[in-house]
CSV table of N, CA and C and ligand atoms in Angstrom, one decimal:
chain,number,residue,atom,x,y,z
A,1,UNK,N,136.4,114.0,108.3
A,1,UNK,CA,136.4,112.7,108.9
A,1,UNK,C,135.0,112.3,109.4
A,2,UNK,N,134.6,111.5,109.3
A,2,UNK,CA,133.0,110.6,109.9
A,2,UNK,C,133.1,110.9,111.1
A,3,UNK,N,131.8,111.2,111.3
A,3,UNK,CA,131.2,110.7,113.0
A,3,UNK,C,131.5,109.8,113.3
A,4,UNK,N,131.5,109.4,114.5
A,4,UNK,CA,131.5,108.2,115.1
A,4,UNK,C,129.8,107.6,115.2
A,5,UNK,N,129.0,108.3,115.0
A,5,UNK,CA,127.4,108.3,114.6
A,5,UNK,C,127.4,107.6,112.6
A,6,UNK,N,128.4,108.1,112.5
A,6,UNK,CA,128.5,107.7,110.4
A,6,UNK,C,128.8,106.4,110.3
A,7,UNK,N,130.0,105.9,111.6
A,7,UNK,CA,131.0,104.9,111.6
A,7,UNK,C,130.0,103.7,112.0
A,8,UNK,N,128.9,104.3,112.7
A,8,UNK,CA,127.6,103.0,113.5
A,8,UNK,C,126.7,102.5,112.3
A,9,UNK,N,126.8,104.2,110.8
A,9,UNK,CA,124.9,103.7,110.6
A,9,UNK,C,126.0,103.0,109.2
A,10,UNK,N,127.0,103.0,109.3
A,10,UNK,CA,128.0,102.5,107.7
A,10,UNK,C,128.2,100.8,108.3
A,11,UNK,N,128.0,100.7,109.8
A,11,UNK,CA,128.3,99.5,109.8
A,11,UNK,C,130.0,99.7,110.3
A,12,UNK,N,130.6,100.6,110.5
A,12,UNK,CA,132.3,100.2,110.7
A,12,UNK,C,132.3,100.1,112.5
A,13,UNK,N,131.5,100.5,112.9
A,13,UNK,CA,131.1,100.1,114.4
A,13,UNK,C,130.1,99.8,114.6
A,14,UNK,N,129.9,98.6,115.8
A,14,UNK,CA,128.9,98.2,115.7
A,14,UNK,C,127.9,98.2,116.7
A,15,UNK,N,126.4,98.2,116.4
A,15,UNK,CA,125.6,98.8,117.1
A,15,UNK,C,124.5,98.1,117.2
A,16,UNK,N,123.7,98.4,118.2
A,16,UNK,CA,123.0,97.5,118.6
A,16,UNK,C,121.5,97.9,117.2
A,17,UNK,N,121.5,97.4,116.6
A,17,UNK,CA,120.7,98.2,115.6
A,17,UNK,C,118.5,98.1,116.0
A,18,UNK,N,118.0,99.1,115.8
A,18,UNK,CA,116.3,99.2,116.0
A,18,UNK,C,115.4,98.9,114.5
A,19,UNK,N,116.6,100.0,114.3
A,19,UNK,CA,115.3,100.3,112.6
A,19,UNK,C,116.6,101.3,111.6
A,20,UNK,N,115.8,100.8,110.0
A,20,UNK,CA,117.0,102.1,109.4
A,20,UNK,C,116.1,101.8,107.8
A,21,UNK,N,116.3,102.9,107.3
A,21,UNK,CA,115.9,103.3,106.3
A,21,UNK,C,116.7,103.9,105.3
A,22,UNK,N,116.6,104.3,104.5
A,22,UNK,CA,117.4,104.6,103.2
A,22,UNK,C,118.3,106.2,103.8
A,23,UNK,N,117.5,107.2,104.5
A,23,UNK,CA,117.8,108.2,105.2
A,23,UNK,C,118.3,108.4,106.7
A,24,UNK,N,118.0,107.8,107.2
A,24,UNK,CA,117.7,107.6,109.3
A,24,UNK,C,118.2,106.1,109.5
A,25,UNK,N,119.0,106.5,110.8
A,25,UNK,CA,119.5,105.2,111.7
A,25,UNK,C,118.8,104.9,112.8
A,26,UNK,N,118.6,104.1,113.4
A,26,UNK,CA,118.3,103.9,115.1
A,26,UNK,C,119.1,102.4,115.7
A,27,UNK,N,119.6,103.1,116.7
A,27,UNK,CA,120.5,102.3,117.6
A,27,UNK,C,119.9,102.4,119.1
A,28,UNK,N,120.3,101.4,119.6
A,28,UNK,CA,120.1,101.8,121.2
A,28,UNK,C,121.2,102.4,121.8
A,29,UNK,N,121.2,103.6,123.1
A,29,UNK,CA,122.1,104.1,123.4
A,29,UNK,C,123.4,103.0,124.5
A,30,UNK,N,124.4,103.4,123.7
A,30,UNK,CA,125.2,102.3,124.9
A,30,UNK,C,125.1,102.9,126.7
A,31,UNK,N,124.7,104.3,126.4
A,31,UNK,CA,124.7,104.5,128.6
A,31,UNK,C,123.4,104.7,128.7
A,32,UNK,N,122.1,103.4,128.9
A,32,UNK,CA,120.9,103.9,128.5
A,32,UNK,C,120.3,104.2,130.0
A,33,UNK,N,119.1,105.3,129.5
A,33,UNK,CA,118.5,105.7,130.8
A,33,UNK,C,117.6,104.9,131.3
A,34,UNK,N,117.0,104.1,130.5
A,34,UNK,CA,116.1,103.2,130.9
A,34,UNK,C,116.1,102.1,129.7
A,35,UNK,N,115.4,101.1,129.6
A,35,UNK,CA,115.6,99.8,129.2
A,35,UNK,C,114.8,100.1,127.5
A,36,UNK,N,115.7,100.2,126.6
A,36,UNK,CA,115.0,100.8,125.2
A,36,UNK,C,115.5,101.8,124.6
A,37,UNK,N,116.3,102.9,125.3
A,37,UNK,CA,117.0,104.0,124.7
A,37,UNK,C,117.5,104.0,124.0
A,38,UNK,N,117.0,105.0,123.0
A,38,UNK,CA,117.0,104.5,121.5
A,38,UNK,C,117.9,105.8,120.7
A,39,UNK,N,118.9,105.9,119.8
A,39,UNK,CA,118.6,106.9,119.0
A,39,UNK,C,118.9,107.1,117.9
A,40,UNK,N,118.4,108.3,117.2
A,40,UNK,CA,117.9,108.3,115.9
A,40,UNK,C,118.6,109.2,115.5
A,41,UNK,N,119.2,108.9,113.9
A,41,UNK,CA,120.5,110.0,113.7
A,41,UNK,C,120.1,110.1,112.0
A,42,UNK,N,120.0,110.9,111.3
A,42,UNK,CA,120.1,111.7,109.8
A,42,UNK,C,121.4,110.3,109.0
A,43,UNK,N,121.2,109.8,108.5
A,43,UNK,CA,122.6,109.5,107.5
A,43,UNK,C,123.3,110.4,107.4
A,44,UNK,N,123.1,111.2,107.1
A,44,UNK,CA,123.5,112.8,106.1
A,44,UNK,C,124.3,113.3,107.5
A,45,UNK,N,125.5,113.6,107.6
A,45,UNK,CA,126.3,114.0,108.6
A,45,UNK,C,125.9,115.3,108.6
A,46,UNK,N,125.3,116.1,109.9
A,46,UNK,CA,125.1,117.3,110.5
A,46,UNK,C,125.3,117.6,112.0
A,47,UNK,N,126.0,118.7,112.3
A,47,UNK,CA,126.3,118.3,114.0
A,47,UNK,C,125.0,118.8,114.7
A,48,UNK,N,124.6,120.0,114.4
A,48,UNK,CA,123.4,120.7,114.9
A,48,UNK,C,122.4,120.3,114.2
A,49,UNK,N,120.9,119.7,114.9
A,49,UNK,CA,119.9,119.0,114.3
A,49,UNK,C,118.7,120.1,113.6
A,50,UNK,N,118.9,121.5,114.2
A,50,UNK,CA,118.4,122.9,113.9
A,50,UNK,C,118.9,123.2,112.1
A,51,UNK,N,120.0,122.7,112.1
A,51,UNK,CA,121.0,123.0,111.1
A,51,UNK,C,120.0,121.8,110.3
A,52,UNK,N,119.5,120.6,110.3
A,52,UNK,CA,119.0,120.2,108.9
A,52,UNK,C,117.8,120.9,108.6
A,53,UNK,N,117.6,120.5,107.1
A,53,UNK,CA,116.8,120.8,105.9
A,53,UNK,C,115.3,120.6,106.6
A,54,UNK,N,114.1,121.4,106.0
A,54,UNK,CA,112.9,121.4,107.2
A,54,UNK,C,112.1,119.7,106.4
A,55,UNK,N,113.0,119.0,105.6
A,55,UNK,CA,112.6,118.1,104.8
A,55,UNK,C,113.1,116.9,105.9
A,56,UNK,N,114.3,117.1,105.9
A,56,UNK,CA,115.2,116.3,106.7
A,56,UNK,C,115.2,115.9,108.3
A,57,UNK,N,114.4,117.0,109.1
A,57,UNK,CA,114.2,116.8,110.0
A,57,UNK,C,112.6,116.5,110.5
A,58,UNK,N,112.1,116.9,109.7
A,58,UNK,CA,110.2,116.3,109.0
A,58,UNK,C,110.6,114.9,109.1
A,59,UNK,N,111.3,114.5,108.2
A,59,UNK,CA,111.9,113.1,108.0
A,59,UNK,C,111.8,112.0,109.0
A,60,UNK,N,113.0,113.0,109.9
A,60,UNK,CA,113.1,111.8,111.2
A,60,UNK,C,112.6,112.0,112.5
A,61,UNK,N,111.7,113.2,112.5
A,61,UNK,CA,110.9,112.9,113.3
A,61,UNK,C,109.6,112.2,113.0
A,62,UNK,N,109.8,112.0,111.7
A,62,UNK,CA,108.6,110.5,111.5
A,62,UNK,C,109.4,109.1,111.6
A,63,UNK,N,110.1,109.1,111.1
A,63,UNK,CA,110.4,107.8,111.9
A,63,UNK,C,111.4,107.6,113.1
A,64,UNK,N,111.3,108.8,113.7
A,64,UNK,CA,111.6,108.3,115.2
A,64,UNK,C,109.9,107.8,115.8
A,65,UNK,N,109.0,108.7,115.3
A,65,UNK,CA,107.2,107.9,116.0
A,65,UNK,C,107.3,106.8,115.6
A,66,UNK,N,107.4,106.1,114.2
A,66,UNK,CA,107.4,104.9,114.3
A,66,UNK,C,108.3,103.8,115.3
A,67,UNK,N,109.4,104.1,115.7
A,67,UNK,CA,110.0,103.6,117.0
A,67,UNK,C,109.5,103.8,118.3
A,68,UNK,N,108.9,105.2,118.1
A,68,UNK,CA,108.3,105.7,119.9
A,68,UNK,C,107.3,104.7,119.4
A,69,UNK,N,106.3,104.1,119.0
A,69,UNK,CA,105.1,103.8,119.0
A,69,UNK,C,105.5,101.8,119.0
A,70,UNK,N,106.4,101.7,118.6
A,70,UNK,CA,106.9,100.6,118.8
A,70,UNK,C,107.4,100.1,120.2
A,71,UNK,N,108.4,101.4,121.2
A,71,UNK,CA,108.8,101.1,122.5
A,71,UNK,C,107.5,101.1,123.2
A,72,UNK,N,106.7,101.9,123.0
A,72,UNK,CA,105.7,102.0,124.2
A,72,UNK,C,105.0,100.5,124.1
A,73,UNK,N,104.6,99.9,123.0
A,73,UNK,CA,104.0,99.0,123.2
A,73,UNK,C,105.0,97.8,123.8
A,74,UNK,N,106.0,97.9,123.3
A,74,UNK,CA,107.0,96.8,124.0
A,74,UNK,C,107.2,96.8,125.7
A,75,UNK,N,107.2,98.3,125.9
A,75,UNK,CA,107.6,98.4,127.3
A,75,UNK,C,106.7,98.9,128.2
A,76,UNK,N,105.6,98.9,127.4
A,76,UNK,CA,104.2,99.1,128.5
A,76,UNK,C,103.8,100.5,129.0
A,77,UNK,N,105.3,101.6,129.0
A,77,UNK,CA,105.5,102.7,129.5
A,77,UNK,C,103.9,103.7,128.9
A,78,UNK,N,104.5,105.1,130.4
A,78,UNK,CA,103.3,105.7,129.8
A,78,UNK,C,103.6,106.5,128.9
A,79,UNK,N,104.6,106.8,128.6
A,79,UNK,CA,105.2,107.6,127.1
A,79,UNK,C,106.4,107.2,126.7
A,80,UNK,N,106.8,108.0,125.6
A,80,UNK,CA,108.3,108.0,124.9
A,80,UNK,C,108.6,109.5,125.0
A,81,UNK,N,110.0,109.8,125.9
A,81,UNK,CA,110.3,111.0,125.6
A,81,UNK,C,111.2,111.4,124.5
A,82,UNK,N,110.8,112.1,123.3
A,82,UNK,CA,111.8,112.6,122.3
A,82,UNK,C,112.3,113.6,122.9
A,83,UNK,N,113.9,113.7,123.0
A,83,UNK,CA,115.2,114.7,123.9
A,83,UNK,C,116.1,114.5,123.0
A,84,UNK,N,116.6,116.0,122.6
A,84,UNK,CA,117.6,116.5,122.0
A,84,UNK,C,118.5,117.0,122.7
A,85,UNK,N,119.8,116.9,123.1
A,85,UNK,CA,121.1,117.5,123.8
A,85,UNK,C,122.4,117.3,123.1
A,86,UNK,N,122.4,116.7,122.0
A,86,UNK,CA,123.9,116.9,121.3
A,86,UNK,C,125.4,117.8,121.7
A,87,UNK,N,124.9,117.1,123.5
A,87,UNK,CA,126.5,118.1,123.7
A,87,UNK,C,127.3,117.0,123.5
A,88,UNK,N,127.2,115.7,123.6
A,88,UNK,CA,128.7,114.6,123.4
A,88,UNK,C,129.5,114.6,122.0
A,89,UNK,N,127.9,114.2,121.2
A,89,UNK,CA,128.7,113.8,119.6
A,89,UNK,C,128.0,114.9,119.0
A,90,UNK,N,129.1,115.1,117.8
A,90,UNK,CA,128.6,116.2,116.9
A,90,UNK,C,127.6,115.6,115.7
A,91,UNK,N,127.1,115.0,116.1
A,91,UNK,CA,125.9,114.3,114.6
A,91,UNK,C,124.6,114.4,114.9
A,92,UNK,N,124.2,115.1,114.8
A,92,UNK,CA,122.6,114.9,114.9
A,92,UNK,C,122.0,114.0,115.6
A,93,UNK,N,121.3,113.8,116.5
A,93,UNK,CA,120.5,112.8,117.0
A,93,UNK,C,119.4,113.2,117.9
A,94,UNK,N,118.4,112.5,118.2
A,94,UNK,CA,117.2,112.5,118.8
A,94,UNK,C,116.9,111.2,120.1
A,95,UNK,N,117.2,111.2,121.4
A,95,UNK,CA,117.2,110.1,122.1
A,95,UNK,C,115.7,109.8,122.6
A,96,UNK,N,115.0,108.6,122.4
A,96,UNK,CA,114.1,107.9,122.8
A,96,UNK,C,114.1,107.3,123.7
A,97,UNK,N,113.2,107.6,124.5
A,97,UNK,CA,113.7,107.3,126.1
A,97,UNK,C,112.0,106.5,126.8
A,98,UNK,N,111.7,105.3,126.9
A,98,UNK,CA,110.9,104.7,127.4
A,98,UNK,C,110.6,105.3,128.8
A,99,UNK,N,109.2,106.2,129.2
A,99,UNK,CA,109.3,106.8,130.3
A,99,UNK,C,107.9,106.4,131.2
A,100,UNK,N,108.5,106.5,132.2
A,100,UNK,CA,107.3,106.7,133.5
A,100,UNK,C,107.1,107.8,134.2
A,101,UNK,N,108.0,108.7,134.4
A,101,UNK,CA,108.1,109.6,135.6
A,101,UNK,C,109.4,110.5,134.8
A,102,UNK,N,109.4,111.4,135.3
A,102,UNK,CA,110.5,112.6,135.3
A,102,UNK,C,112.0,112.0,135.4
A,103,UNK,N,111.8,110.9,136.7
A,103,UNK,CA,113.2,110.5,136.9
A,103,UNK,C,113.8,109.5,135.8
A,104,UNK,N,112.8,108.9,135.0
A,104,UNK,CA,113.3,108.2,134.1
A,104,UNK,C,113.7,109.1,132.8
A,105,UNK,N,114.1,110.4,132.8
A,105,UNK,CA,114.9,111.1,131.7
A,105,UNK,C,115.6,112.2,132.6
A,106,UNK,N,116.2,111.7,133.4
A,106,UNK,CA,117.6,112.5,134.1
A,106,UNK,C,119.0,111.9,133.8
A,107,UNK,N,119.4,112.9,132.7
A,107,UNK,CA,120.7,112.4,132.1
A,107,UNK,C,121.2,112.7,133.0
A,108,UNK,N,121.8,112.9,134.6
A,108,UNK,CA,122.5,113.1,135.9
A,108,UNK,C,122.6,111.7,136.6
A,109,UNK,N,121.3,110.9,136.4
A,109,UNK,CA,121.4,109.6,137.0
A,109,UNK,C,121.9,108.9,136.4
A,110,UNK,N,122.8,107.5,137.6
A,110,UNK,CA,123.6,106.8,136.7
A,110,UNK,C,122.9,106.0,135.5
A,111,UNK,N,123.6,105.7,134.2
A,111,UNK,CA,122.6,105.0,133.6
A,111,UNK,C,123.0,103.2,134.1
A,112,UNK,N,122.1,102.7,133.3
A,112,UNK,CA,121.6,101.4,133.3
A,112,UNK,C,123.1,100.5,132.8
A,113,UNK,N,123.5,99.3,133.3
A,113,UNK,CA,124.5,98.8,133.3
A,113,UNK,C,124.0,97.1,132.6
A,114,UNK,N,124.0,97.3,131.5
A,114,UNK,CA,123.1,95.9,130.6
A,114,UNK,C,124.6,95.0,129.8
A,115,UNK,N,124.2,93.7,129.7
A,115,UNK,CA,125.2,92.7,129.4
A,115,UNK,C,125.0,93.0,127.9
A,116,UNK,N,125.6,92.2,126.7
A,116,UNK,CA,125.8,92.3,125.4
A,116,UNK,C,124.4,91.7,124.9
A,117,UNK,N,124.3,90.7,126.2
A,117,UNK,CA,122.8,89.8,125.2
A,117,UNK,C,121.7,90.9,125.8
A,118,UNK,N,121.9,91.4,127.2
A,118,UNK,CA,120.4,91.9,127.0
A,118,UNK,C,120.5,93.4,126.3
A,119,UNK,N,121.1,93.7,125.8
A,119,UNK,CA,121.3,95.2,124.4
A,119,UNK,C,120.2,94.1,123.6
A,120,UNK,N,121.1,93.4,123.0
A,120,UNK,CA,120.8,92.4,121.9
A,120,UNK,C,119.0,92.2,121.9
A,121,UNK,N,118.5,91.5,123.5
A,121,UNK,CA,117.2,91.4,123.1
A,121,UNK,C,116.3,92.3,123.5
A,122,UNK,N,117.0,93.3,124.1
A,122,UNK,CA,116.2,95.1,123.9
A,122,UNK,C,115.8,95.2,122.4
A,123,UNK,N,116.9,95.6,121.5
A,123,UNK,CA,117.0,96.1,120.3
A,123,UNK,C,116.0,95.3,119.3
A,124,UNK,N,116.3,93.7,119.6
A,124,UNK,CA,115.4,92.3,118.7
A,124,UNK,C,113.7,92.9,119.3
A,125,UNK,N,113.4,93.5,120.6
A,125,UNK,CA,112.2,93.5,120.8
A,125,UNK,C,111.4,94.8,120.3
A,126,UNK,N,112.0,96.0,120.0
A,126,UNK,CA,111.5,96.5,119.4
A,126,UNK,C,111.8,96.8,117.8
A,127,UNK,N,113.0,96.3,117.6
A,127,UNK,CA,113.0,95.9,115.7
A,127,UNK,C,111.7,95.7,115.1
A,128,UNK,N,111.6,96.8,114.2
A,128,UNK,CA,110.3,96.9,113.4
A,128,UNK,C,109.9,95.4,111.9
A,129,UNK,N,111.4,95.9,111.7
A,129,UNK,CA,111.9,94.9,110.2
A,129,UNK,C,111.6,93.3,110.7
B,1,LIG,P1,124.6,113.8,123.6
B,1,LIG,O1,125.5,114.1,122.4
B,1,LIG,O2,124.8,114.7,124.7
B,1,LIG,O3,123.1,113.7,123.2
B,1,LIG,O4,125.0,112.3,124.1
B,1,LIG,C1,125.4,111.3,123.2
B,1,LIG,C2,124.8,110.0,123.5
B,1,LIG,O5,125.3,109.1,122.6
B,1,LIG,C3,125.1,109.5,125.0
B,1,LIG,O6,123.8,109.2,125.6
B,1,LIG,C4,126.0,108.3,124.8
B,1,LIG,O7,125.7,107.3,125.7
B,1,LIG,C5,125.6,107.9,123.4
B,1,LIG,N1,126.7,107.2,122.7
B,1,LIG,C6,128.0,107.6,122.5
B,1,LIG,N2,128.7,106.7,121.8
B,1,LIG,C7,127.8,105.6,121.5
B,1,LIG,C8,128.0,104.4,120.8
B,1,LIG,N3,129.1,104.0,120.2
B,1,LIG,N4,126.9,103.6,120.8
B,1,LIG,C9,125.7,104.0,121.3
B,1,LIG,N5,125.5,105.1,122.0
B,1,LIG,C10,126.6,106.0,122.1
C-alpha cells in the first residue's frame, strides 16, 4: 500500500507543492515550525532514509540545497536546518526548516497555525519552477 508521502508526490493528495523532479518531491509541512517548512521525500518508497541507495540519498540531499538556498533567500533567515526524524510517516523525508535560533527547530513547540492561502503563498514564494 502507498505512503501517504506516495499519495502527495502521485498527486492523490494534495499538497502544497515547492519543487519536484523526475526523482524527489518537496511540499511544505502541514504542522510547520516556522513559515517555509519544507519537505523533501525520494519518489521511490523507503521508510528508513539510511535504508536508500548512496546514489539516492546523494540525490536528495542536492536538491533539498537547491530549496535551502531558495528559503533562505526568501526568508532572510540565518540558515536552513536539514532534520531527519521519521518517527510519524514511514517514507523517507528530510524537513527544511527556515531558522533563526534553536527555538525555531523545536518539534515540542506548538506549530504555526496558517490559512489555505497563506500555505499557498509560502509554497508560490519559494517555487523554483
Ligand atoms: P516525522 O515522520 O516525525 O518526521 O513527521 C512527519 C511530518 O510530516 C510532520 O511534521 C507532519 O506535520 C508532516 N505531515 C504529515 N502528513 C502531512 C501531509 N499530508 N502534508 C504535509 N505534511 C504532513
Amino acid at each position: 500500500m502507498a505512503t501517504i508521502f506516495s499519495k502527495i508526490a502521485q498527486g492523490e493528495i494534495p499538497s502544497y507543492k515547492v519543487a519536484e523532479n523526475e526523482n524527489y518531491y518537496a511540499f511544505l509541512d502541514i504542522n510547520p515550525l516556522a513559515e517555509g517548512h519544507t519537505l523533501v521525500i525520494p519518489k521511490r518508497e523507503e521508510d528508513y532514509i539510511f535504508d536508500l541507495t548512496d546514489d539516492e540519498l546523494a540525490g536528495m540531499v542536492k536538491f533539498a540545497k537547491s530549496i535551502a538556498q531558495r528559503q533562505k533567500e526568501v526568508f532572510g533567515c540565518k540558515k536552513v536546518a536539514m532534520i531527519v526524524l521519521g518517527l510519524e510517516v514511514p517514507h523517507a523525508h528530510i524537513h527544511l526548516i527556515p531558522m533563526n535560533n534553536e527555538a525555531d527547530v523545536d518539534f515540542r513547540k506548538p506549530k504555526l497555525q496558517l490559512t489555505t492561502e497563506e500555505f499557498s503563498v509560502i509554497a508560490e514564494k519559494i517555487r523554483v519552477e
